[in-house]
mmCIF file of C-alpha atoms in Angstrom:
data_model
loop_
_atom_site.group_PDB
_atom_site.id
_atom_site.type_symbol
_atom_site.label_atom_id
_atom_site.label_comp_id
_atom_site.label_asym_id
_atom_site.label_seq_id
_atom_site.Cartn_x
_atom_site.Cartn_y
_atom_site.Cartn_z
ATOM 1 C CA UNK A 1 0.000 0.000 0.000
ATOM 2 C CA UNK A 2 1.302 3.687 -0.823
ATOM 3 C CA UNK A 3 0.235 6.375 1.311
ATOM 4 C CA UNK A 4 1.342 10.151 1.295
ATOM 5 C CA UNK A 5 1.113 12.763 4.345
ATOM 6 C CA UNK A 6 1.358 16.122 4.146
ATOM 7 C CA UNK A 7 0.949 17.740 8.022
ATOM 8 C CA UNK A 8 0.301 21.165 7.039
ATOM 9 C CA UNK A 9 -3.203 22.146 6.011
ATOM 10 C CA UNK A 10 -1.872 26.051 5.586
ATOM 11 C CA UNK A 11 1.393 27.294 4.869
ATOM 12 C CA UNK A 12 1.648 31.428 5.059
ATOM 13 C CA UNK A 13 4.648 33.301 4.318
ATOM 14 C CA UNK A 14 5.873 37.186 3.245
ATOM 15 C CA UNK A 15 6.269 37.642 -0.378
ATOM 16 C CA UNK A 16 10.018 37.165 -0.553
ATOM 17 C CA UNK A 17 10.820 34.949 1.858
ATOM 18 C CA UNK A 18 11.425 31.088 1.603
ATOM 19 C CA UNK A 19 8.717 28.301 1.233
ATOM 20 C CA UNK A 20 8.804 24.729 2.189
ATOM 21 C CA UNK A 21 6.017 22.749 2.028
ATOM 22 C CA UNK A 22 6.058 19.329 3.745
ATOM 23 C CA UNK A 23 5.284 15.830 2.641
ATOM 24 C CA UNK A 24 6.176 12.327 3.794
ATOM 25 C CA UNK A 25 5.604 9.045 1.725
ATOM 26 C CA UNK A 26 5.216 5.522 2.179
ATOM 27 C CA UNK A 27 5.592 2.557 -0.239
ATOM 28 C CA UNK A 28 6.491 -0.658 -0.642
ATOM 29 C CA UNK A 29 8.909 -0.326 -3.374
ATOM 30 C CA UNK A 30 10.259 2.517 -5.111
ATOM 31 C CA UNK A 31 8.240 5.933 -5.162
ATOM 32 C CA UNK A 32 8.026 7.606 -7.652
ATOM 33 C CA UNK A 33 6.716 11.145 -6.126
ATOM 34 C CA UNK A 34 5.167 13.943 -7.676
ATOM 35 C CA UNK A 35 4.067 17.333 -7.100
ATOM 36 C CA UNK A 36 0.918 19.178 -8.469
ATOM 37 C CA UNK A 37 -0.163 22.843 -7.741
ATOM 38 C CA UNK A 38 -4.013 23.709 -7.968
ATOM 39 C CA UNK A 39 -5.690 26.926 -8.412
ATOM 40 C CA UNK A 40 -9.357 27.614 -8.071
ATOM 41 C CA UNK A 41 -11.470 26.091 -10.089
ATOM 42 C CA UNK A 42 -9.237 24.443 -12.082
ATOM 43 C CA UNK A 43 -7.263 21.145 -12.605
ATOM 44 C CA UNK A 44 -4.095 19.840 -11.224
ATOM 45 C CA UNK A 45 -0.588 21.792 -13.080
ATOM 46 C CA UNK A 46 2.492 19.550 -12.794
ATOM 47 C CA UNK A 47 5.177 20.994 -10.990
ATOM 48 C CA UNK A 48 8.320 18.327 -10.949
ATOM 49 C CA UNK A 49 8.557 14.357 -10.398
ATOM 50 C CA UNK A 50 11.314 12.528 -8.755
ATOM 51 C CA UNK A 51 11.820 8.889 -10.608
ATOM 52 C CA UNK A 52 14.995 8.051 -9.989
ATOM 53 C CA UNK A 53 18.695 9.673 -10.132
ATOM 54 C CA UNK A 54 19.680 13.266 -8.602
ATOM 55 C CA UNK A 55 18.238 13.736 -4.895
ATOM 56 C CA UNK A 56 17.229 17.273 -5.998
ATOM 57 C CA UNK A 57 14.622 17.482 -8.357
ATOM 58 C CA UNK A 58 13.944 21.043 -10.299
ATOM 59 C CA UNK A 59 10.808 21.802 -12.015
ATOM 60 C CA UNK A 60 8.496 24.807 -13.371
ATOM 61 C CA UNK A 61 7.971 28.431 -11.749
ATOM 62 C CA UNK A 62 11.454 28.451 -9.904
ATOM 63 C CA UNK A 63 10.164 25.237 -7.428
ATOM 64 C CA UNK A 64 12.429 22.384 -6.244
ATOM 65 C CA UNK A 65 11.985 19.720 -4.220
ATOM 66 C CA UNK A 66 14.684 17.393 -1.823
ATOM 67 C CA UNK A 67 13.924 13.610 -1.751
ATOM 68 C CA UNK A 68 15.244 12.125 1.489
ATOM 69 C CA UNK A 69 15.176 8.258 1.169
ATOM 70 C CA UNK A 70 15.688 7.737 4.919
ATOM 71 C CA UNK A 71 13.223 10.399 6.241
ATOM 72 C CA UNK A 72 10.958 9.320 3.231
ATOM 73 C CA UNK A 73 10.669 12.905 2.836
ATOM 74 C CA UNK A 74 9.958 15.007 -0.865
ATOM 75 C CA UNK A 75 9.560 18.449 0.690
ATOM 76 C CA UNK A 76 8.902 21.366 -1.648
ATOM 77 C CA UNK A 77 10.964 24.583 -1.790
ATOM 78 C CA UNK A 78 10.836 27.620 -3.210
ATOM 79 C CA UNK A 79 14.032 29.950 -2.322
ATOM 80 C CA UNK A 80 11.926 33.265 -2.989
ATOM 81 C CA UNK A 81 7.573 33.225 -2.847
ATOM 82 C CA UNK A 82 5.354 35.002 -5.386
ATOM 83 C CA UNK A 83 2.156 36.277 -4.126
ATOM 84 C CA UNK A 84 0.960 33.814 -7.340
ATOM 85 C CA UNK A 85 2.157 31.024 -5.824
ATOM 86 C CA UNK A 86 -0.669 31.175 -3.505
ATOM 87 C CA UNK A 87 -2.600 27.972 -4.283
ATOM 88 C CA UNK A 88 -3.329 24.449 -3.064
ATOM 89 C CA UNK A 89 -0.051 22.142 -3.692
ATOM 90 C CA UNK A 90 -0.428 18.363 -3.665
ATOM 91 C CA UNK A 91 2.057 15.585 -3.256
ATOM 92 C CA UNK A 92 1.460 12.442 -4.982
ATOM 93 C CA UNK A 93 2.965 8.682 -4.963
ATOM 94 C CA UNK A 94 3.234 5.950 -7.014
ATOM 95 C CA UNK A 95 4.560 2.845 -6.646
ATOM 96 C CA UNK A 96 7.065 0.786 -8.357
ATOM 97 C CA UNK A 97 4.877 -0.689 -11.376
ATOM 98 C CA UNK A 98 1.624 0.786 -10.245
ATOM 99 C CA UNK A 99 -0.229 3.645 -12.104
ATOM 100 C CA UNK A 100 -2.237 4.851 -9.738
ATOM 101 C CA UNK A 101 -1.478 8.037 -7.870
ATOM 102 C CA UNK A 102 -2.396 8.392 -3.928
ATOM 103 C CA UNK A 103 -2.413 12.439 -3.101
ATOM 104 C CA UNK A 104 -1.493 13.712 0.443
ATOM 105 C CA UNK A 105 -4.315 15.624 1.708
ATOM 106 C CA UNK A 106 -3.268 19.220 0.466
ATOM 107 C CA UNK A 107 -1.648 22.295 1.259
ATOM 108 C CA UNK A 108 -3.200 25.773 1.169
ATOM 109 C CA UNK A 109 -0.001 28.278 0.702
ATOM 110 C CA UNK A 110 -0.363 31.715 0.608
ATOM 111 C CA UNK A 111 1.830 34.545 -0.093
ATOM 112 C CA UNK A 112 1.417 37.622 1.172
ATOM 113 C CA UNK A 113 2.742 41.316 -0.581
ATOM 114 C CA UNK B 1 3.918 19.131 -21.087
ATOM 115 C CA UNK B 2 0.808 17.095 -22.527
ATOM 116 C CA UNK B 3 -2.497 18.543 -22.754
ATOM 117 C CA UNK B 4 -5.521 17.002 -21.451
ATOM 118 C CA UNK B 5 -8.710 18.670 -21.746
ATOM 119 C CA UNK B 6 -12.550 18.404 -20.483
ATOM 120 C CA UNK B 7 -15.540 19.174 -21.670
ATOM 121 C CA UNK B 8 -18.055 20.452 -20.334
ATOM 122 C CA UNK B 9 -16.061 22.589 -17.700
ATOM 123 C CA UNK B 10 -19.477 23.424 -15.944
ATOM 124 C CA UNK B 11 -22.516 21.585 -15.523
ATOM 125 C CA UNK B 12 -25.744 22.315 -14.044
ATOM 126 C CA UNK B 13 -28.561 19.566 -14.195
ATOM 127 C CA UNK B 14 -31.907 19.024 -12.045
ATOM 128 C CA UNK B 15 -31.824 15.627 -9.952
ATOM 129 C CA UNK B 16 -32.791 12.290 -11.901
ATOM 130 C CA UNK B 17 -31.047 13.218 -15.251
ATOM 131 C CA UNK B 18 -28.059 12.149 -16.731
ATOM 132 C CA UNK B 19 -24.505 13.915 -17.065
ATOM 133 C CA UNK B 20 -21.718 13.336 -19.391
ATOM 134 C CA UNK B 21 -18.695 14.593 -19.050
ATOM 135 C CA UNK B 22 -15.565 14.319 -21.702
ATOM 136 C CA UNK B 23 -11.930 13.685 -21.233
ATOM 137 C CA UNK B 24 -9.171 13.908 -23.856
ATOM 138 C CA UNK B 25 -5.645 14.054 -24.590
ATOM 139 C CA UNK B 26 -4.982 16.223 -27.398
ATOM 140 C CA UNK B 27 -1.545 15.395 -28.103
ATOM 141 C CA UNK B 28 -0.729 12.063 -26.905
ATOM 142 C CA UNK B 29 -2.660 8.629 -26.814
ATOM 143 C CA UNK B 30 -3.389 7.141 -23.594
ATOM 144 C CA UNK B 31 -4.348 3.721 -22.797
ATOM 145 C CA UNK B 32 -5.310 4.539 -19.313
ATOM 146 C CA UNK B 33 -7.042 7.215 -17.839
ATOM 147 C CA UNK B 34 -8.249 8.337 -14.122
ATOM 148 C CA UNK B 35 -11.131 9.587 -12.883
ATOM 149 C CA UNK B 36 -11.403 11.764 -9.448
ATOM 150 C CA UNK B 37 -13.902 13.370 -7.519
ATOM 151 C CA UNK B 38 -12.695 16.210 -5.444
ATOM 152 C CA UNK B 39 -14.747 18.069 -2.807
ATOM 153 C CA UNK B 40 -14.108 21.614 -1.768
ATOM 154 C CA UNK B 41 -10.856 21.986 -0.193
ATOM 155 C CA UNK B 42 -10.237 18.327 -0.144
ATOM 156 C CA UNK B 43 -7.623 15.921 -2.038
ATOM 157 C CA UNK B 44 -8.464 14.043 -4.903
ATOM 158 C CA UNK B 45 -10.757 10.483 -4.450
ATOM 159 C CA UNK B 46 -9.777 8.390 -7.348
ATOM 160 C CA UNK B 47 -13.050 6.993 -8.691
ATOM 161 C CA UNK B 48 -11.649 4.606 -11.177
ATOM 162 C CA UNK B 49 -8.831 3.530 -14.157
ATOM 163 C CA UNK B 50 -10.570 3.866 -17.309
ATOM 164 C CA UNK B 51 -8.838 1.633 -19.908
ATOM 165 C CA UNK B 52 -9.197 1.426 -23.589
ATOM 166 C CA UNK B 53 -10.881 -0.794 -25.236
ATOM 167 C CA UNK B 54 -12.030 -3.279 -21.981
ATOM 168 C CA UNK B 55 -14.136 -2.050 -18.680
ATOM 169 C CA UNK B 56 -13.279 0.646 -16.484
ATOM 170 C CA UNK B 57 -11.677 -0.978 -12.417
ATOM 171 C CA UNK B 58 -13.855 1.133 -10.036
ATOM 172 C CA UNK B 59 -12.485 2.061 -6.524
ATOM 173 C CA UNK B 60 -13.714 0.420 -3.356
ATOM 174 C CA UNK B 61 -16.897 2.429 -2.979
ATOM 175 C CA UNK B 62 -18.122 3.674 -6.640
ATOM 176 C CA UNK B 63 -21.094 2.453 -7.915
ATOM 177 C CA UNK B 64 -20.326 1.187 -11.276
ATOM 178 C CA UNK B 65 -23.642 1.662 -12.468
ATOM 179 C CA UNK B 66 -24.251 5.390 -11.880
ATOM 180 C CA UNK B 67 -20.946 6.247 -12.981
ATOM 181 C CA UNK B 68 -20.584 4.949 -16.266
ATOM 182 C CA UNK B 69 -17.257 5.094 -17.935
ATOM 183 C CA UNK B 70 -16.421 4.601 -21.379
ATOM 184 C CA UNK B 71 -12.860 4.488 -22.538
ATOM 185 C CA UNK B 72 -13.781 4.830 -26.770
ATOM 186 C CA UNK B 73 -10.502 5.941 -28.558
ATOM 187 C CA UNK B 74 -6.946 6.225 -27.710
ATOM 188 C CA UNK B 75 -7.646 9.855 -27.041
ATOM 189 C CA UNK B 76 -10.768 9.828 -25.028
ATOM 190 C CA UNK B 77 -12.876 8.438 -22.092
ATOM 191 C CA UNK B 78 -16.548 9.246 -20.848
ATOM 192 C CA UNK B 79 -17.856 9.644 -17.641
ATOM 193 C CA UNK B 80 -21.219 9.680 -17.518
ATOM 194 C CA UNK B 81 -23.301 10.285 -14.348
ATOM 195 C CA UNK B 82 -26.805 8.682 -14.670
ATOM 196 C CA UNK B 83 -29.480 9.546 -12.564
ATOM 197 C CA UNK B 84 -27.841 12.492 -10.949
ATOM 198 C CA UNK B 85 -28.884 13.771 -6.888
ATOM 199 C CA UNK B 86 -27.353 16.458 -5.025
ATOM 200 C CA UNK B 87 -24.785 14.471 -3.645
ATOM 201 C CA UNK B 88 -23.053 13.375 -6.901
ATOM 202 C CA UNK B 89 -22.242 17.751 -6.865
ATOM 203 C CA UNK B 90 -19.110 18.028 -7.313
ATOM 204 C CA UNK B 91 -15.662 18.560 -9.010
ATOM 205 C CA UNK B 92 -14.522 16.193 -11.372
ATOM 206 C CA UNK B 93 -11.432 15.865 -12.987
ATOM 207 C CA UNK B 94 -9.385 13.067 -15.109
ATOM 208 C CA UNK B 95 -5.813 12.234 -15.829
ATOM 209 C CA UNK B 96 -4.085 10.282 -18.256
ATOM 210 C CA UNK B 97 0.017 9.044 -18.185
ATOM 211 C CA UNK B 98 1.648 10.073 -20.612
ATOM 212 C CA UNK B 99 3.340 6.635 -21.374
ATOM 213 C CA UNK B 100 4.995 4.025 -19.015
ATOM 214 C CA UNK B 101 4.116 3.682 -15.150
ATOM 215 C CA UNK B 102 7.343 6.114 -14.864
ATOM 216 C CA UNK B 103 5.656 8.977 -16.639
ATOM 217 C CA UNK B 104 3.737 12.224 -15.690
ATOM 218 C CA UNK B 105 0.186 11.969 -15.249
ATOM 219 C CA UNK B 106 -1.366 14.981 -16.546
ATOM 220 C CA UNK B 107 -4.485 16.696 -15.833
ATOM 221 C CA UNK B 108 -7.669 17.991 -17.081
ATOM 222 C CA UNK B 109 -8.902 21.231 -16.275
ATOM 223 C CA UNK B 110 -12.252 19.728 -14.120
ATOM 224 C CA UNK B 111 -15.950 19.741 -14.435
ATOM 225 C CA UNK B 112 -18.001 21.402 -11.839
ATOM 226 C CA UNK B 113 -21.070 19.656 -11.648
ATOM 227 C CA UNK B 114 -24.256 21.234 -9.947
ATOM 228 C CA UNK B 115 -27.392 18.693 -9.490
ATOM 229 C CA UNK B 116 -30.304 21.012 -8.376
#
């Protein structure tokens, strides 16, 4: 069974400033982990995967994210916020083999000016 | 990245009727596609694996038979909810991978469905 947890429902920070949003996974093989960013309304925009490789992933809008085999961690960071990166950011796993995604619960960010 | 699209994005229907909603990708094939449910402020439920050409593998919960899924072409699947109430409200939204297991699922834009 895969399972994702992300233990922040809200994460609030200046405009400016870093961001880190939190997310543990568990699986019984290899993840493969995934985050998605969601604005209102609307569907779920790809940010950056880890498959295998590089601990330190990079993806879109200036967002990276650290996987951490033995804290089963894939935390995303931003060095600088935008007030548009205020929006709801999901974490997803997959297991080795397995299509289907399981999505951590969400977190609300928001950026203020 | 790949573009997968849904149609309609907004849906308003009185109770008892019938809904379908459209999912495509526009500039890949897919195999496989997902459908979730999401309620407001909440993560995504996956509904079920829609797979072309054979039946649709519905999630622990989801009744088959009101949410009918139809997987037609390489680039689209149906979801079609019959008999609509109030509680089916919600926002919908599909996925398909790219390719292998490895690759990116991408995502439609979502259907808002309103069942008066």
């Amino acid at each position: 069974a895969q399972s994702v947890a992300q233990p922040e429902d809200q994460v609030n920070v200046a405009e400016g400033n870093p961001l880190t949003v939190k997310c543990t996974y568990s699986v019984s093989g290899n993840p493969y982990l995934f985050w998605y960013v969601q604005y209102p309304n609307r569907g779920l925009q790809f940010l950056l995967k880890y498959i295998t490789g590089d601990n330190l992933v990079k993806g879109s809008y200036g967002f990276e994210a650290e996987f951490n085999k033995s804290q089963t961690s894939f935390h995303l960071k931003k060095p600088s916020a935008l007030v548009s990166d205020s929006a709801l950011y999901f974490c997803a796993v997959r297991d080795t083999g397995d299509y289907k995604l399981s999505f951590g619960a969400g977190t609300t960010v928001t950026v203020r000016a | 990245g790949a573009v997968v699209s849904q149609h309609p994005s907004r849906v308003i229907c009185k109770s008892g009727t019938s809904v379908k909603i459209e999912c495509r990708s526009l500039d890949f094939q897919a195999t496989t596609m997902f459908w979730y449910r999401q309620f407001p402020k909440k993560s995504l439920m996956l509904m079920a694996t829609s797979n072309e050409g054979s039946k649709a593998t519905y999630e622990q919960g989801v009744e088959k038979d009101k949410f009918l899924i139809n997987h037609a072409s390489l680039t689209l699947s149906t979801l079609t909810v019959t008999s609509a109430h109030p509680e089916d409200s919600s926002f919908y939204i599909c996925s398909a991978p790219t390719g292998t297991h490895t690759d990116t699922q991408y995502f439609g834009p979502g259907t808002r469905l309103t069942v008066l």
